[in-house]
CSV table of C-alpha atoms in Angstrom, one decimal:
chain,number,residue,atom,x,y,z
H,1,UNK,CA,0.0,0.0,0.0
H,2,UNK,CA,2.8,2.4,0.9
H,3,UNK,CA,4.3,1.8,-2.6
H,4,UNK,CA,1.1,2.6,-4.3
H,5,UNK,CA,0.6,5.8,-2.3
H,6,UNK,CA,4.1,6.9,-3.0
H,7,UNK,CA,3.7,6.2,-6.7
H,8,UNK,CA,0.5,8.2,-6.9
H,9,UNK,CA,2.1,11.1,-5.0
H,10,UNK,CA,5.1,11.1,-7.4
H,11,UNK,CA,2.8,11.0,-10.4
H,12,UNK,CA,0.9,14.0,-9.1
H,13,UNK,CA,4.1,15.8,-8.5
H,14,UNK,CA,5.2,15.1,-12.0
H,15,UNK,CA,2.0,16.5,-13.4
H,16,UNK,CA,2.4,19.6,-11.4
H,17,UNK,CA,5.9,20.1,-12.5
H,18,UNK,CA,5.0,19.8,-16.2
H,19,UNK,CA,2.9,22.9,-15.7
H,20,UNK,CA,5.5,24.8,-13.7
H,21,UNK,CA,8.5,24.0,-15.8
H,22,UNK,CA,12.0,22.7,-14.8
H,23,UNK,CA,14.3,24.1,-12.2
H,24,UNK,CA,16.7,26.9,-13.0
H,25,UNK,CA,19.9,26.0,-14.9
H,26,UNK,CA,23.3,26.0,-13.1
H,27,UNK,CA,24.2,29.4,-14.5
H,28,UNK,CA,21.1,30.9,-12.8
H,29,UNK,CA,21.1,28.8,-9.7
H,30,UNK,CA,19.9,31.0,-6.8
H,31,UNK,CA,21.4,30.6,-3.3
H,32,UNK,CA,18.6,29.6,-0.8
H,33,UNK,CA,17.8,31.8,2.2
H,34,UNK,CA,20.7,32.0,4.6
H,35,UNK,CA,23.3,31.0,1.9
H,36,UNK,CA,25.6,33.5,0.3
H,37,UNK,CA,28.2,32.7,-2.2
H,38,UNK,CA,31.7,33.5,-1.1
H,39,UNK,CA,33.4,36.3,-3.0
H,40,UNK,CA,36.5,35.6,-5.1
H,41,UNK,CA,39.6,35.0,-3.1
H,42,UNK,CA,37.7,34.5,0.2
H,43,UNK,CA,39.5,31.9,2.2
H,44,UNK,CA,37.8,29.6,4.7
H,45,UNK,CA,39.0,26.9,7.1
H,46,UNK,CA,36.2,24.7,5.9
H,47,UNK,CA,35.8,22.8,2.6
H,48,UNK,CA,33.0,24.4,0.7
H,49,UNK,CA,29.8,22.4,0.3
H,50,UNK,CA,27.9,22.0,-2.9
H,51,UNK,CA,24.3,20.7,-2.5
H,52,UNK,CA,22.8,18.8,-5.5
H,53,UNK,CA,19.0,18.4,-5.5
H,54,UNK,CA,17.0,15.5,-7.0
H,55,UNK,CA,14.2,15.1,-9.5
H,56,UNK,CA,11.3,17.6,-9.3
H,57,UNK,CA,13.3,19.8,-7.0
H,58,UNK,CA,15.5,22.9,-6.8
H,59,UNK,CA,18.0,24.7,-4.7
H,60,UNK,CA,15.3,25.9,-2.2
H,61,UNK,CA,14.9,22.3,-1.0
H,62,UNK,CA,18.2,22.6,0.8
H,63,UNK,CA,17.1,25.4,3.2
H,64,UNK,CA,16.8,23.0,6.2
H,65,UNK,CA,20.2,21.5,5.4
H,66,UNK,CA,21.7,24.9,5.2
H,67,UNK,CA,20.3,25.8,8.6
H,68,UNK,CA,21.7,22.6,10.0
H,69,UNK,CA,25.2,23.2,8.5
H,70,UNK,CA,25.2,26.8,9.8
H,71,UNK,CA,24.3,25.4,13.2
H,72,UNK,CA,27.3,23.1,12.9
H,73,UNK,CA,29.7,26.0,12.4
H,74,UNK,CA,29.7,26.5,8.7
H,75,UNK,CA,29.7,30.1,7.3
H,76,UNK,CA,27.0,31.2,4.7
H,77,UNK,CA,29.9,31.6,2.2
H,78,UNK,CA,30.9,28.0,2.6
H,79,UNK,CA,27.5,26.7,1.2
H,80,UNK,CA,26.5,26.5,-2.4
H,81,UNK,CA,23.4,25.1,-4.2
H,82,UNK,CA,23.6,23.7,-7.8
H,83,UNK,CA,20.4,23.7,-9.8
H,84,UNK,CA,19.9,21.9,-13.1
H,85,UNK,CA,17.2,20.8,-15.5
H,86,UNK,CA,16.0,17.5,-14.0
H,87,UNK,CA,14.2,16.6,-17.2
H,88,UNK,CA,17.5,16.4,-19.1
H,89,UNK,CA,20.1,13.7,-19.1
H,90,UNK,CA,22.0,13.2,-15.8
H,91,UNK,CA,25.1,13.2,-18.0
H,92,UNK,CA,24.5,16.8,-19.1
H,93,UNK,CA,23.6,17.8,-15.5
H,94,UNK,CA,26.9,16.3,-14.4
H,95,UNK,CA,28.8,18.4,-16.9
H,96,UNK,CA,27.0,21.4,-15.5
H,97,UNK,CA,28.1,20.3,-12.0
H,98,UNK,CA,31.7,20.1,-13.2
H,99,UNK,CA,31.5,23.7,-14.3
H,100,UNK,CA,29.8,24.8,-11.1
H,101,UNK,CA,32.4,23.1,-8.9
H,102,UNK,CA,35.2,24.7,-10.9
H,103,UNK,CA,33.6,28.1,-10.2
H,104,UNK,CA,33.2,27.4,-6.5
H,105,UNK,CA,36.8,26.4,-6.2
H,106,UNK,CA,37.9,29.6,-8.1
H,107,UNK,CA,35.7,31.8,-5.9
H,108,UNK,CA,36.7,30.3,-2.6
H,109,UNK,CA,40.3,29.3,-3.4
H,110,UNK,CA,39.6,25.8,-2.2
H,111,UNK,CA,41.4,22.8,-3.6
H,112,UNK,CA,38.3,20.5,-3.2
H,113,UNK,CA,34.6,20.6,-2.4
H,114,UNK,CA,32.3,18.4,-0.4
H,115,UNK,CA,29.1,17.3,-2.2
H,116,UNK,CA,25.8,16.6,-0.5
H,117,UNK,CA,23.1,15.2,-2.8
H,118,UNK,CA,19.6,13.9,-2.5
H,119,UNK,CA,17.7,11.3,-4.6
H,120,UNK,CA,18.6,11.7,-8.4
H,121,UNK,CA,21.2,14.2,-7.4
H,122,UNK,CA,23.3,11.2,-6.4
H,123,UNK,CA,23.4,10.0,-10.0
H,124,UNK,CA,24.4,13.5,-11.2
H,125,UNK,CA,27.2,13.6,-8.5
H,126,UNK,CA,28.5,10.1,-9.1
H,127,UNK,CA,28.6,10.5,-12.8
H,128,UNK,CA,30.6,13.7,-12.3
H,129,UNK,CA,33.0,11.9,-9.9
H,130,UNK,CA,33.4,8.7,-11.9
H,131,UNK,CA,33.0,9.6,-15.6
H,132,UNK,CA,34.2,13.3,-15.7
H,133,UNK,CA,37.2,13.1,-13.4
H,134,UNK,CA,35.4,14.9,-10.6
H,135,UNK,CA,36.7,12.6,-7.9
H,136,UNK,CA,40.0,14.7,-7.9
H,137,UNK,CA,37.9,17.7,-6.9
H,138,UNK,CA,35.9,16.1,-4.1
H,139,UNK,CA,36.9,15.5,-0.5
H,140,UNK,CA,33.6,14.1,0.8
H,141,UNK,CA,30.4,12.9,-1.0
H,142,UNK,CA,27.3,12.4,1.1
H,143,UNK,CA,24.4,10.8,-0.7
H,144,UNK,CA,20.9,10.9,0.9
H,145,UNK,CA,18.4,8.4,-0.5
H,146,UNK,CA,20.1,8.2,-3.8
H,147,UNK,CA,19.0,5.6,-6.4
H,148,UNK,CA,22.6,4.6,-7.2
H,149,UNK,CA,21.3,1.3,-8.6
H,150,UNK,CA,18.0,2.6,-9.8
H,151,UNK,CA,14.4,2.8,-8.6
H,152,UNK,CA,11.4,1.1,-10.1
H,153,UNK,CA,9.3,4.2,-9.3
H,154,UNK,CA,11.2,5.9,-12.2
H,155,UNK,CA,8.9,3.9,-14.5
H,156,UNK,CA,6.2,6.5,-13.8
H,157,UNK,CA,8.1,9.3,-15.5
H,158,UNK,CA,10.2,7.6,-18.3
H,159,UNK,CA,7.9,9.0,-20.9
H,160,UNK,CA,8.6,12.5,-19.6
H,161,UNK,CA,12.3,12.7,-19.2
H,162,UNK,CA,15.6,11.1,-20.2
H,163,UNK,CA,16.7,11.4,-16.6
H,164,UNK,CA,14.0,8.9,-15.4
H,165,UNK,CA,15.0,6.5,-18.2
H,166,UNK,CA,18.5,6.6,-16.9
H,167,UNK,CA,17.2,6.2,-13.3
H,168,UNK,CA,15.4,3.0,-14.2
H,169,UNK,CA,17.0,-0.3,-12.9
H,170,UNK,CA,19.0,-2.0,-15.7
H,171,UNK,CA,19.6,1.2,-17.8
H,172,UNK,CA,22.8,1.6,-19.7
H,173,UNK,CA,23.5,4.7,-17.5
H,174,UNK,CA,23.3,2.7,-14.3
H,175,UNK,CA,25.3,-0.2,-15.7
H,176,UNK,CA,28.1,2.2,-16.5
H,177,UNK,CA,28.1,3.7,-13.0
H,178,UNK,CA,28.1,0.2,-11.4
H,179,UNK,CA,31.0,-1.1,-13.5
H,180,UNK,CA,34.4,-1.2,-12.0
H,181,UNK,CA,35.0,0.9,-8.9
H,182,UNK,CA,31.7,2.3,-7.5
H,183,UNK,CA,33.6,4.8,-5.3
H,184,UNK,CA,36.5,6.1,-7.4
H,185,UNK,CA,39.3,8.3,-6.2
H,186,UNK,CA,40.4,9.4,-2.7
H,187,UNK,CA,36.9,10.5,-1.8
H,188,UNK,CA,35.2,9.8,1.5
H,189,UNK,CA,31.9,8.4,0.2
H,190,UNK,CA,29.0,8.1,2.6
H,191,UNK,CA,25.4,7.1,2.0
H,192,UNK,CA,22.2,7.2,4.2
H,193,UNK,CA,19.2,5.1,3.3
H,194,UNK,CA,16.0,3.8,4.9
H,195,UNK,CA,13.4,1.1,4.4
H,196,UNK,CA,10.7,3.7,5.0
H,197,UNK,CA,11.9,5.8,2.0
H,198,UNK,CA,8.9,4.9,-0.2
H,199,UNK,CA,10.4,6.3,-3.4
H,200,UNK,CA,13.7,4.5,-3.8
H,201,UNK,CA,12.6,1.0,-4.6
H,202,UNK,CA,14.3,-1.1,-3.6
H,203,UNK,CA,15.7,1.0,-0.8
H,204,UNK,CA,18.9,-1.0,-0.9
H,205,UNK,CA,19.7,0.8,-4.2
H,206,UNK,CA,21.5,3.5,-2.3
H,207,UNK,CA,24.5,1.8,-0.7
H,208,UNK,CA,27.8,1.8,-2.6
H,209,UNK,CA,30.7,-0.7,-2.4
H,210,UNK,CA,33.5,1.1,-0.7
H,211,UNK,CA,31.3,3.7,1.0
H,212,UNK,CA,30.3,4.2,4.6
H,213,UNK,CA,26.7,3.1,4.3
H,214,UNK,CA,24.3,4.1,7.1
H,215,UNK,CA,20.9,2.5,7.5
H,216,UNK,CA,18.4,5.0,9.0
H,217,UNK,CA,15.6,2.9,10.8
H,218,UNK,CA,12.7,4.9,9.4
H,219,UNK,CA,12.9,8.0,7.2
H,220,UNK,CA,10.7,9.1,4.3
H,221,UNK,CA,12.2,10.2,1.1
H,222,UNK,CA,11.5,13.8,1.7
H,223,UNK,CA,12.3,13.4,5.4
H,224,UNK,CA,15.9,13.2,4.5
H,225,UNK,CA,15.7,16.9,3.5
H,226,UNK,CA,13.9,18.1,6.6
H,227,UNK,CA,15.3,16.0,9.5
H,228,UNK,CA,17.5,18.5,11.2
H,229,UNK,CA,19.1,15.9,13.5
H,230,UNK,CA,20.1,13.7,10.5
H,231,UNK,CA,21.4,16.7,8.5
H,232,UNK,CA,23.4,17.8,11.5
H,233,UNK,CA,25.0,14.3,11.6
H,234,UNK,CA,25.8,14.7,7.9
H,235,UNK,CA,27.5,18.0,8.6
H,236,UNK,CA,29.5,16.5,11.3
H,237,UNK,CA,30.6,13.7,9.0
H,238,UNK,CA,31.9,16.2,6.5
H,239,UNK,CA,33.8,18.2,9.1
H,240,UNK,CA,35.7,15.1,10.2
């Protein structure tokens, strides 16, 4: 029953998004309330964090996470949100992420960034790390409820977007990501996943070989974005 309810909810969200249009592109990505991009040359003791949203989402979804990270001692200028067209290919979105990370590094003077992603943002982030050489630019990668090995719920939106086709179990895109080393480079990979997710089906799609994989007893898919306690633990993991 939970699976059916989740599927109907996602289908409704897809319909609403078709009317509203996709999220802003990386070039126009706004910083959410409380986050200010660091000016060029501004140095910080902390590794800058780039948040990557999922399907049917945008930068504003990270407002609770930004509050949690500020509470953990980060500065507003340490936190950045990357937005992209979630209807397009995750490969193209990963290329946009590569350009965005390069700009963050140039603006902050940092050698590397930390990436925190949710849902399909995990596929964008992992493709960047593995296929575009991005691992050399990443210190930590924290994936929240990411369908690293696909989700059958994606079948509801494959007719609408290439990204959903790529997110479907067995896709060529996912086979490429799963081939060889799932956690390339000297990156501290961490994942959080839950049997109460309701959207990542199966929920065991999230863990990666070579990562620190944390099972959360019961967290909904959107709950990963609003659970301040969990987000604070993610912030602490990145500070380590």
